[in-house]
C-alpha positions as semicolon CSV with decimal commas, in nm:
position;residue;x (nm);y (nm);z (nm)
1;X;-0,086;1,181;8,160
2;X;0,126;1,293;7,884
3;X;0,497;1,243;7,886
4;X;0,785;1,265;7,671
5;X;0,936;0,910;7,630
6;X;1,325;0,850;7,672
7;X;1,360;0,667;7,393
8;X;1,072;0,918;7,155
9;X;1,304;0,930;6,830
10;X;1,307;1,319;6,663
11;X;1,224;1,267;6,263
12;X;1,404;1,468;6,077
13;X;1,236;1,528;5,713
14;X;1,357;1,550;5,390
15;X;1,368;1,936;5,419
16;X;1,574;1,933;5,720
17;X;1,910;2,146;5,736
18;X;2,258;1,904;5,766
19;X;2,547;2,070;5,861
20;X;2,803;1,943;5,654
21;X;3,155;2,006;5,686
22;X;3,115;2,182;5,342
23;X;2,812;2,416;5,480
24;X;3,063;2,507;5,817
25;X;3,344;2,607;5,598
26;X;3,152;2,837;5,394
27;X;3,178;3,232;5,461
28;X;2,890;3,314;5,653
29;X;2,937;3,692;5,569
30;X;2,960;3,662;5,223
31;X;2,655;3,591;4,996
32;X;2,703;3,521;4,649
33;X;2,386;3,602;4,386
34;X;2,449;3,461;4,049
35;X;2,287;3,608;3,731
36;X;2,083;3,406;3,572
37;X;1,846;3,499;3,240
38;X;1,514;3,547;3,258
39;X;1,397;3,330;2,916
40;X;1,083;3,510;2,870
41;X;1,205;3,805;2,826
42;X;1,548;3,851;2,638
43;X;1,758;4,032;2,735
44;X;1,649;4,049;3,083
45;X;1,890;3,926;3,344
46;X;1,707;3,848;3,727
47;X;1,962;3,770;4,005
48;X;1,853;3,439;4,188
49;X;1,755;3,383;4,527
50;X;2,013;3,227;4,784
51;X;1,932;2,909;4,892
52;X;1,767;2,969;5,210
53;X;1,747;2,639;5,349
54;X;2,121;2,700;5,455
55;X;2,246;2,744;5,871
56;X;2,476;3,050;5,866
57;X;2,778;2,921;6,051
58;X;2,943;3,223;6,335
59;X;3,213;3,164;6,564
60;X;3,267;3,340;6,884
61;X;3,505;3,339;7,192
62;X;3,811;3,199;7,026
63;X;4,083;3,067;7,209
64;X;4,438;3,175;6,990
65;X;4,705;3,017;7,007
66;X;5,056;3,188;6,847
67;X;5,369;3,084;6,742
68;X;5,670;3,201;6,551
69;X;6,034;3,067;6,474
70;X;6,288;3,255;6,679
71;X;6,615;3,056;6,647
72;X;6,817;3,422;6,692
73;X;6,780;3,376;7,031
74;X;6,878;2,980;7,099
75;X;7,237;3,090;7,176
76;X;7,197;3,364;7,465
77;X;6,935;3,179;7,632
78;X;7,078;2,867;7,611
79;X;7,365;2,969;7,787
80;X;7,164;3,120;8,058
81;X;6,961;2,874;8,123
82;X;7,292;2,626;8,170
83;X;7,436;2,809;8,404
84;X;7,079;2,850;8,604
85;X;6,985;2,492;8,586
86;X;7,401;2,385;8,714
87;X;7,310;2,586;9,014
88;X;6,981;2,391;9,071
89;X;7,134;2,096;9,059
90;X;7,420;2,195;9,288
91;X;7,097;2,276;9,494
92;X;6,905;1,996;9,438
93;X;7,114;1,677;9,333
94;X;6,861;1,432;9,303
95;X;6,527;1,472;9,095
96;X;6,145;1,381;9,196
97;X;6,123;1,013;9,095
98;X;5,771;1,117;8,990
99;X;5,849;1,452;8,776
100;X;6,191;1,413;8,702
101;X;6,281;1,749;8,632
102;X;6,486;2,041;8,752
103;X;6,366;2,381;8,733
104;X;6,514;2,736;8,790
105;X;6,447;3,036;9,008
106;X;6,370;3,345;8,781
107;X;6,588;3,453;8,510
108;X;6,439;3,794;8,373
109;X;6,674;4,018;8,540
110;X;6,967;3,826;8,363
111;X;7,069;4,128;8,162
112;X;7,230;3,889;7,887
113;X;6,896;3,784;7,762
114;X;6,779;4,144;7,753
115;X;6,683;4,123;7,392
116;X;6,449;3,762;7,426
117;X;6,278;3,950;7,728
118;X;6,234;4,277;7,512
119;X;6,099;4,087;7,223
120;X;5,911;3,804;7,451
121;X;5,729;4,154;7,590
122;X;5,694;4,331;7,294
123;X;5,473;4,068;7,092
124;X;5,246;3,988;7,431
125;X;5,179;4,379;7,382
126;X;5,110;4,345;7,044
127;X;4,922;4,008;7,118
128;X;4,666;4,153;7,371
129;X;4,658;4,464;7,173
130;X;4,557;4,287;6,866
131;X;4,288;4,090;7,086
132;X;4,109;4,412;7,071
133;X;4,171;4,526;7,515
134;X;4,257;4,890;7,551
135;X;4,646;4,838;7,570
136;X;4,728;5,224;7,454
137;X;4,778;5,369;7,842
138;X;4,905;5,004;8,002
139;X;5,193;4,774;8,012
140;X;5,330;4,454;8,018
141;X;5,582;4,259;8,219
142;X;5,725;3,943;8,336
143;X;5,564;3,813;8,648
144;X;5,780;3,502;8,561
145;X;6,027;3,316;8,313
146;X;6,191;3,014;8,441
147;X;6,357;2,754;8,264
148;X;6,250;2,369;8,276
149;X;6,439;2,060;8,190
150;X;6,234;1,734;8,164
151;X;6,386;1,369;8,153
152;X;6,213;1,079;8,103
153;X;5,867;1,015;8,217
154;X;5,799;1,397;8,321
155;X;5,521;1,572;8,244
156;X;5,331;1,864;8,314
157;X;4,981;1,861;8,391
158;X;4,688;2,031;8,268
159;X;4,705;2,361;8,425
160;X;4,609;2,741;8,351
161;X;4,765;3,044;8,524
162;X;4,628;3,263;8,773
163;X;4,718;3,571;9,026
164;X;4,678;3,821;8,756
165;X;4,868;3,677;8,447
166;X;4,719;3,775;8,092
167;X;4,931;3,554;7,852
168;X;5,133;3,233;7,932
169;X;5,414;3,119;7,689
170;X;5,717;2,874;7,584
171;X;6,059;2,887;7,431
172;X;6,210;2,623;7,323
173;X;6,582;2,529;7,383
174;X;6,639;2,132;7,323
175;X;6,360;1,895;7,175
176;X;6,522;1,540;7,133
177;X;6,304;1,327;6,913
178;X;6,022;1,135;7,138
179;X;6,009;1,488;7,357
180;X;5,710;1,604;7,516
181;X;5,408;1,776;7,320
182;X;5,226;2,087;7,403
183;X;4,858;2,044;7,470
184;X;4,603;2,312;7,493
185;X;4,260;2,185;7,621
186;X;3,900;2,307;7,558
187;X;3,865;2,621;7,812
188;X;3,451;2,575;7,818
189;X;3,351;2,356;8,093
190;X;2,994;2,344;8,009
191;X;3,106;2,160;7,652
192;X;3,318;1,906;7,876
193;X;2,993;1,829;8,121
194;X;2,809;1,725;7,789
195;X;3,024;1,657;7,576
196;X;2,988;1,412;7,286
197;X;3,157;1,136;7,167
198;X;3,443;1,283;6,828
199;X;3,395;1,097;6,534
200;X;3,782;1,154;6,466
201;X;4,058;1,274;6,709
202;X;4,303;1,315;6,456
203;X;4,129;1,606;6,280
204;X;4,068;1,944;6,439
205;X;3,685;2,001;6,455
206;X;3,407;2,201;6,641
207;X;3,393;1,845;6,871
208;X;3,770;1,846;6,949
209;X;3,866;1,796;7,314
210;X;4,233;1,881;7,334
211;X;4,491;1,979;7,078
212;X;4,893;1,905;7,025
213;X;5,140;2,069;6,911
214;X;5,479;1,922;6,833
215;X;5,768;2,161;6,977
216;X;6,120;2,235;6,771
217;X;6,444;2,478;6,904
218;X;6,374;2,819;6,889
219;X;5,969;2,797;6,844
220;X;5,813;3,034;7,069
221;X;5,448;2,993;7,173
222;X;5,181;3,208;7,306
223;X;4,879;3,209;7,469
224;X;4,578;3,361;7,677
225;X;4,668;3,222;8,031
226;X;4,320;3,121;8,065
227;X;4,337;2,803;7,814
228;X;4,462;2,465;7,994
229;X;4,772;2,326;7,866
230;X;4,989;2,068;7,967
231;X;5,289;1,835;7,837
232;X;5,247;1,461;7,725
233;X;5,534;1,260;7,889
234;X;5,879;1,282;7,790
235;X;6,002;0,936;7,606
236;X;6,363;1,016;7,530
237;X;6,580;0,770;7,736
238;X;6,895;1,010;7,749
239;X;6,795;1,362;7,616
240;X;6,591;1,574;7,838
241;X;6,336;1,865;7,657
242;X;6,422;2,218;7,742
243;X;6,256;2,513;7,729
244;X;6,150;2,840;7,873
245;X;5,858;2,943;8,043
246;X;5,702;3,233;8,126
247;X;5,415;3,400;8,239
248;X;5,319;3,785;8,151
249;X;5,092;4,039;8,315
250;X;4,964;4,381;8,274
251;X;4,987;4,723;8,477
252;X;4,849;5,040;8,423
253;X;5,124;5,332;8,297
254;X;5,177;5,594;8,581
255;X;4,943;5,937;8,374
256;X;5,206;6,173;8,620
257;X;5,517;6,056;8,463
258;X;5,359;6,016;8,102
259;X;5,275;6,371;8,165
260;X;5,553;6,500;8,279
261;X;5,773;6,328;8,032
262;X;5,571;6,459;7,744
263;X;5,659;6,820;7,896
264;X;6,011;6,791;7,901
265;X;5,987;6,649;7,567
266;X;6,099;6,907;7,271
267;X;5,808;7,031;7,036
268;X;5,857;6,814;6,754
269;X;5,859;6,507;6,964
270;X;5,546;6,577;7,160
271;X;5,342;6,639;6,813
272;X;5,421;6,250;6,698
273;X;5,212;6,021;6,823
274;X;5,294;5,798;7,151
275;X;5,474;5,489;7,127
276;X;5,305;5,212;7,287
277;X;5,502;4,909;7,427
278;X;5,601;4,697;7,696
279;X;5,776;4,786;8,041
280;X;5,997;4,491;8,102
281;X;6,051;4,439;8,511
Protein backbone atom coordinates (compact mmCIF):
# COMPACT_ATOMS: atom_id res chain seq x y z
CA UNK A 1 0.00 0.00 0.00
CA UNK A 2 1.12 3.38 -0.87
CA UNK A 3 1.23 6.14 1.66
CA UNK A 4 2.47 9.49 2.11
CA UNK A 5 5.09 9.45 4.97
CA UNK A 6 4.96 12.15 7.87
CA UNK A 7 8.21 12.93 7.74
CA UNK A 8 8.42 12.67 3.26
CA UNK A 9 10.57 16.03 2.86
CA UNK A 10 9.14 18.34 -0.37
CA UNK A 11 12.46 19.24 -2.63
CA UNK A 12 12.34 22.31 -3.76
CA UNK A 13 14.69 22.81 -7.03
CA UNK A 14 16.83 25.30 -8.12
CA UNK A 15 13.98 26.81 -10.28
CA UNK A 16 11.68 27.13 -7.46
CA UNK A 17 9.91 30.60 -6.69
CA UNK A 18 11.12 32.29 -2.99
CA UNK A 19 9.12 34.85 -1.78
CA UNK A 20 11.34 37.31 -0.56
CA UNK A 21 10.46 40.24 1.31
CA UNK A 22 11.80 42.15 -1.80
CA UNK A 23 9.38 40.05 -4.32
CA UNK A 24 6.15 40.94 -1.62
CA UNK A 25 6.89 44.56 -1.71
CA UNK A 26 6.94 44.85 -5.32
CA UNK A 27 3.75 46.35 -7.24
CA UNK A 28 1.96 43.52 -8.45
CA UNK A 29 -0.03 45.79 -10.92
CA UNK A 30 2.69 47.37 -12.41
CA UNK A 31 5.01 45.65 -14.97
CA UNK A 32 7.99 47.29 -16.06
CA UNK A 33 9.56 46.24 -19.82
CA UNK A 34 12.93 47.67 -20.33
CA UNK A 35 14.36 48.36 -23.85
CA UNK A 36 17.02 46.62 -24.65
CA UNK A 37 18.95 46.56 -28.37
CA UNK A 38 18.70 44.01 -30.54
CA UNK A 39 22.75 43.71 -31.68
CA UNK A 40 22.05 42.11 -34.90
CA UNK A 41 20.28 44.47 -36.21
CA UNK A 42 21.13 48.24 -35.43
CA UNK A 43 19.07 50.22 -34.79
CA UNK A 44 16.48 47.88 -33.72
CA UNK A 45 15.26 48.16 -30.17
CA UNK A 46 13.11 44.70 -28.79
CA UNK A 47 11.45 45.20 -25.35
CA UNK A 48 12.44 42.18 -23.02
CA UNK A 49 10.40 39.67 -21.49
CA UNK A 50 9.43 39.97 -17.66
CA UNK A 51 10.86 37.57 -15.63
CA UNK A 52 8.23 35.09 -15.32
CA UNK A 53 9.48 32.99 -12.69
CA UNK A 54 8.06 35.75 -10.29
CA UNK A 55 4.64 35.11 -7.65
CA UNK A 56 2.46 38.20 -8.18
CA UNK A 57 1.80 39.28 -4.64
CA UNK A 58 -2.43 40.57 -4.03
CA UNK A 59 -3.87 41.48 -0.87
CA UNK A 60 -7.44 41.21 0.05
CA UNK A 61 -9.82 41.75 3.08
CA UNK A 62 -7.84 44.38 4.89
CA UNK A 63 -8.45 45.22 8.26
CA UNK A 64 -7.81 49.47 8.57
CA UNK A 65 -7.01 50.90 11.21
CA UNK A 66 -7.23 55.10 11.42
CA UNK A 67 -5.94 57.66 13.37
CA UNK A 68 -5.53 61.40 13.44
CA UNK A 69 -4.28 64.11 16.03
CA UNK A 70 -7.21 66.00 17.46
CA UNK A 71 -5.82 67.97 20.44
CA UNK A 72 -8.76 70.86 19.64
CA UNK A 73 -10.90 68.87 21.47
CA UNK A 74 -8.77 67.77 24.83
CA UNK A 75 -10.29 70.76 26.69
CA UNK A 76 -14.25 70.25 26.28
CA UNK A 77 -14.04 66.67 26.73
CA UNK A 78 -11.86 66.65 29.38
CA UNK A 79 -14.01 68.59 31.38
CA UNK A 80 -16.90 66.39 30.67
CA UNK A 81 -15.57 63.49 31.31
CA UNK A 82 -14.43 64.94 35.04
CA UNK A 83 -17.46 65.79 36.00
CA UNK A 84 -18.99 62.21 34.67
CA UNK A 85 -16.36 60.10 36.21
CA UNK A 86 -16.82 62.43 40.00
CA UNK A 87 -20.33 61.19 39.80
CA UNK A 88 -19.22 57.52 39.33
CA UNK A 89 -17.21 57.61 41.98
CA UNK A 90 -19.73 59.29 44.27
CA UNK A 91 -21.59 56.11 42.93
CA UNK A 92 -19.16 53.70 43.22
CA UNK A 93 -16.34 54.55 45.86
CA UNK A 94 -14.30 51.67 45.70
CA UNK A 95 -12.85 50.07 42.39
CA UNK A 96 -12.74 46.20 41.20
CA UNK A 97 -9.49 44.99 42.80
CA UNK A 98 -9.21 43.05 39.52
CA UNK A 99 -9.98 45.97 36.82
CA UNK A 100 -9.38 48.88 38.71
CA UNK A 101 -11.21 51.26 36.81
CA UNK A 102 -14.20 53.55 36.88
CA UNK A 103 -16.30 54.03 33.98
CA UNK A 104 -19.22 56.40 32.98
CA UNK A 105 -22.81 56.10 31.88
CA UNK A 106 -23.22 57.73 28.35
CA UNK A 107 -22.10 61.11 27.57
CA UNK A 108 -23.33 61.89 23.87
CA UNK A 109 -26.22 63.94 24.77
CA UNK A 110 -23.80 66.30 26.77
CA UNK A 111 -24.46 69.22 24.47
CA UNK A 112 -20.92 70.76 25.46
CA UNK A 113 -19.09 68.21 23.47
CA UNK A 114 -21.40 68.76 20.53
CA UNK A 115 -18.56 69.50 18.20
CA UNK A 116 -16.21 66.03 19.19
CA UNK A 117 -19.59 64.08 18.60
CA UNK A 118 -20.21 65.99 15.21
CA UNK A 119 -16.73 65.42 14.07
CA UNK A 120 -16.35 61.77 15.87
CA UNK A 121 -19.63 61.10 13.37
CA UNK A 122 -18.65 62.84 10.54
CA UNK A 123 -15.26 60.90 9.78
CA UNK A 124 -17.05 57.27 10.69
CA UNK A 125 -19.31 58.52 7.64
CA UNK A 126 -16.57 59.32 5.68
CA UNK A 127 -14.70 56.13 7.01
CA UNK A 128 -17.38 53.54 5.92
CA UNK A 129 -18.05 55.61 2.93
CA UNK A 130 -14.54 55.44 1.82
CA UNK A 131 -14.64 51.51 2.57
CA UNK A 132 -16.61 51.44 -0.54
CA UNK A 133 -20.66 50.43 1.44
CA UNK A 134 -23.46 52.42 -0.09
CA UNK A 135 -23.49 55.25 2.64
CA UNK A 136 -25.32 57.98 0.16
CA UNK A 137 -29.16 57.25 1.59
CA UNK A 138 -27.92 56.09 5.42
CA UNK A 139 -26.61 57.43 8.58
CA UNK A 140 -24.56 57.22 11.39
CA UNK A 141 -24.85 57.57 15.13
CA UNK A 142 -23.65 56.92 18.53
CA UNK A 143 -24.94 53.74 20.00
CA UNK A 144 -22.32 54.59 22.73
CA UNK A 145 -19.39 56.93 24.04
CA UNK A 146 -18.38 56.46 27.53
CA UNK A 147 -15.41 57.54 29.19
CA UNK A 148 -12.82 55.08 30.98
CA UNK A 149 -10.19 55.73 33.54
CA UNK A 150 -7.66 52.89 34.19
CA UNK A 151 -5.18 52.69 37.27
CA UNK A 152 -2.75 50.36 37.75
CA UNK A 153 -2.93 46.82 36.68
CA UNK A 154 -6.25 47.35 34.48
CA UNK A 155 -6.70 46.17 31.36
CA UNK A 156 -9.09 45.51 28.81
CA UNK A 157 -9.41 42.35 27.15
CA UNK A 158 -9.50 41.23 23.72
CA UNK A 159 -12.90 42.00 22.63
CA UNK A 160 -14.89 43.07 19.34
CA UNK A 161 -18.31 44.78 19.31
CA UNK A 162 -21.53 43.46 18.46
CA UNK A 163 -25.53 44.31 18.42
CA UNK A 164 -25.24 46.18 15.25
CA UNK A 165 -22.11 48.49 15.65
CA UNK A 166 -20.10 49.26 12.31
CA UNK A 167 -16.98 51.13 13.67
CA UNK A 168 -15.50 51.11 17.26
CA UNK A 169 -13.12 53.98 18.35
CA UNK A 170 -10.87 55.89 21.11
CA UNK A 171 -10.05 59.36 22.26
CA UNK A 172 -7.56 59.98 24.22
CA UNK A 173 -7.59 62.33 27.32
CA UNK A 174 -4.48 61.46 29.77
CA UNK A 175 -1.61 58.92 28.80
CA UNK A 176 1.01 58.98 31.72
CA UNK A 177 4.20 57.35 30.57
CA UNK A 178 4.03 53.32 31.25
CA UNK A 179 0.04 53.67 30.15
CA UNK A 180 -1.73 51.04 28.49
CA UNK A 181 -1.28 50.17 24.62
CA UNK A 182 -3.89 49.59 22.07
CA UNK A 183 -3.86 46.17 20.49
CA UNK A 184 -5.70 45.10 17.46
CA UNK A 185 -5.56 41.27 16.86
CA UNK A 186 -5.71 39.15 13.66
CA UNK A 187 -9.68 39.01 12.84
CA UNK A 188 -9.16 35.48 10.70
CA UNK A 189 -9.61 32.58 12.88
CA UNK A 190 -8.69 30.04 10.39
CA UNK A 191 -4.91 31.78 10.32
CA UNK A 192 -4.94 31.47 14.31
CA UNK A 193 -6.01 27.48 14.12
CA UNK A 194 -2.77 27.05 11.94
CA UNK A 195 -0.88 29.44 12.52
CA UNK A 196 2.93 29.45 12.29
CA UNK A 197 5.57 30.22 14.37
CA UNK A 198 6.87 34.60 13.40
CA UNK A 199 10.31 34.77 12.73
CA UNK A 200 10.18 38.40 14.32
CA UNK A 201 7.42 40.03 16.49
CA UNK A 202 8.84 43.27 16.38
CA UNK A 203 8.25 43.82 12.64
CA UNK A 204 4.83 43.99 11.04
CA UNK A 205 4.56 41.08 8.50
CA UNK A 206 2.01 38.83 6.59
CA UNK A 207 2.76 36.27 9.88
CA UNK A 208 1.95 38.95 12.53
CA UNK A 209 -0.43 37.90 15.31
CA UNK A 210 -1.38 41.11 17.07
CA UNK A 211 -0.34 44.70 16.67
CA UNK A 212 0.32 47.85 19.23
CA UNK A 213 -0.13 51.00 19.10
CA UNK A 214 1.24 53.48 21.62
CA UNK A 215 -1.62 56.11 22.62
CA UNK A 216 -0.83 60.15 23.18
CA UNK A 217 -3.65 63.13 24.31
CA UNK A 218 -5.82 64.01 21.72
CA UNK A 219 -5.10 60.87 19.22
CA UNK A 220 -8.26 59.58 18.02
CA UNK A 221 -8.51 56.03 16.64
CA UNK A 222 -10.79 54.16 14.43
CA UNK A 223 -11.80 51.02 13.48
CA UNK A 224 -14.17 48.30 11.84
CA UNK A 225 -15.87 46.90 15.07
CA UNK A 226 -15.21 43.55 13.80
CA UNK A 227 -11.22 43.52 14.54
CA UNK A 228 -10.31 42.37 18.30
CA UNK A 229 -8.62 44.86 20.32
CA UNK A 230 -7.74 45.12 23.72
CA UNK A 231 -5.39 47.16 26.25
CA UNK A 232 -1.99 45.82 27.71
CA UNK A 233 -2.00 46.59 31.50
CA UNK A 234 -1.64 49.88 32.90
CA UNK A 235 1.99 50.29 34.79
CA UNK A 236 1.78 53.84 36.05
CA UNK A 237 1.81 53.68 39.92
CA UNK A 238 -0.11 57.12 40.38
CA UNK A 239 -1.47 58.32 36.94
CA UNK A 240 -4.42 56.55 35.59
CA UNK A 241 -4.92 56.48 31.35
CA UNK A 242 -7.99 58.21 30.14
CA UNK A 243 -9.81 58.12 27.28
CA UNK A 244 -13.01 57.95 25.39
CA UNK A 245 -14.78 55.27 23.91
CA UNK A 246 -17.27 54.81 21.65
CA UNK A 247 -19.05 52.68 19.51
CA UNK A 248 -20.96 53.85 16.12
CA UNK A 249 -23.76 52.33 14.08
CA UNK A 250 -25.71 52.85 11.00
CA UNK A 251 -29.53 53.52 10.10
CA UNK A 252 -31.21 53.92 7.06
CA UNK A 253 -32.45 57.86 6.25
CA UNK A 254 -36.33 58.08 6.43
CA UNK A 255 -37.01 58.50 1.87
CA UNK A 256 -40.58 60.47 3.27
CA UNK A 257 -38.83 63.19 5.01
CA UNK A 258 -35.82 63.36 2.44
CA UNK A 259 -38.64 63.83 0.09
CA UNK A 260 -40.53 66.07 1.55
CA UNK A 261 -37.69 68.24 2.62
CA UNK A 262 -36.36 68.41 -0.88
CA UNK A 263 -39.98 69.91 -1.78
CA UNK A 264 -40.03 72.59 0.52
CA UNK A 265 -36.61 73.30 -0.50
CA UNK A 266 -36.27 76.54 -2.96
CA UNK A 267 -35.22 75.74 -6.67
CA UNK A 268 -31.71 76.51 -6.52
CA UNK A 269 -31.16 74.37 -3.52
CA UNK A 270 -32.88 71.28 -4.80
CA UNK A 271 -30.64 71.42 -8.20
CA UNK A 272 -27.20 71.00 -5.95
CA UNK A 273 -26.42 67.85 -5.13
CA UNK A 274 -27.36 66.16 -1.57
CA UNK A 275 -25.19 66.47 1.27
CA UNK A 276 -24.36 63.30 2.79
CA UNK A 277 -23.45 63.04 6.55
CA UNK A 278 -24.03 61.79 9.84
CA UNK A 279 -27.26 62.02 12.13
CA UNK A 280 -25.83 62.34 15.57
CA UNK A 281 -28.49 60.76 18.34
Amino acid sequence: MNALQEDAPIVVGNTGIELTPDTINNDANTTVVAQTTDNTQPGNTTAAQPDNNQLQVMSYFPSAVYSIVKPEFLSSVRKVSTEFLNKRKKEQPRMDPIYPLYQTENMFNDPRITDFCQYVGATAWNILNGQGFAMADKSVFFMELWCQEHYKHSAMDEHTHGYGAQLAGFYFLETPPDCSRIIIHDPRPAKKQINLPEADMAKVTYGSNAINFTPEPGLLFFANSWLPHQFSRHSHNTKPIRFIHFTIGVKQNDASTVVAKNAAAPAQQQQQAPVNGPIIV
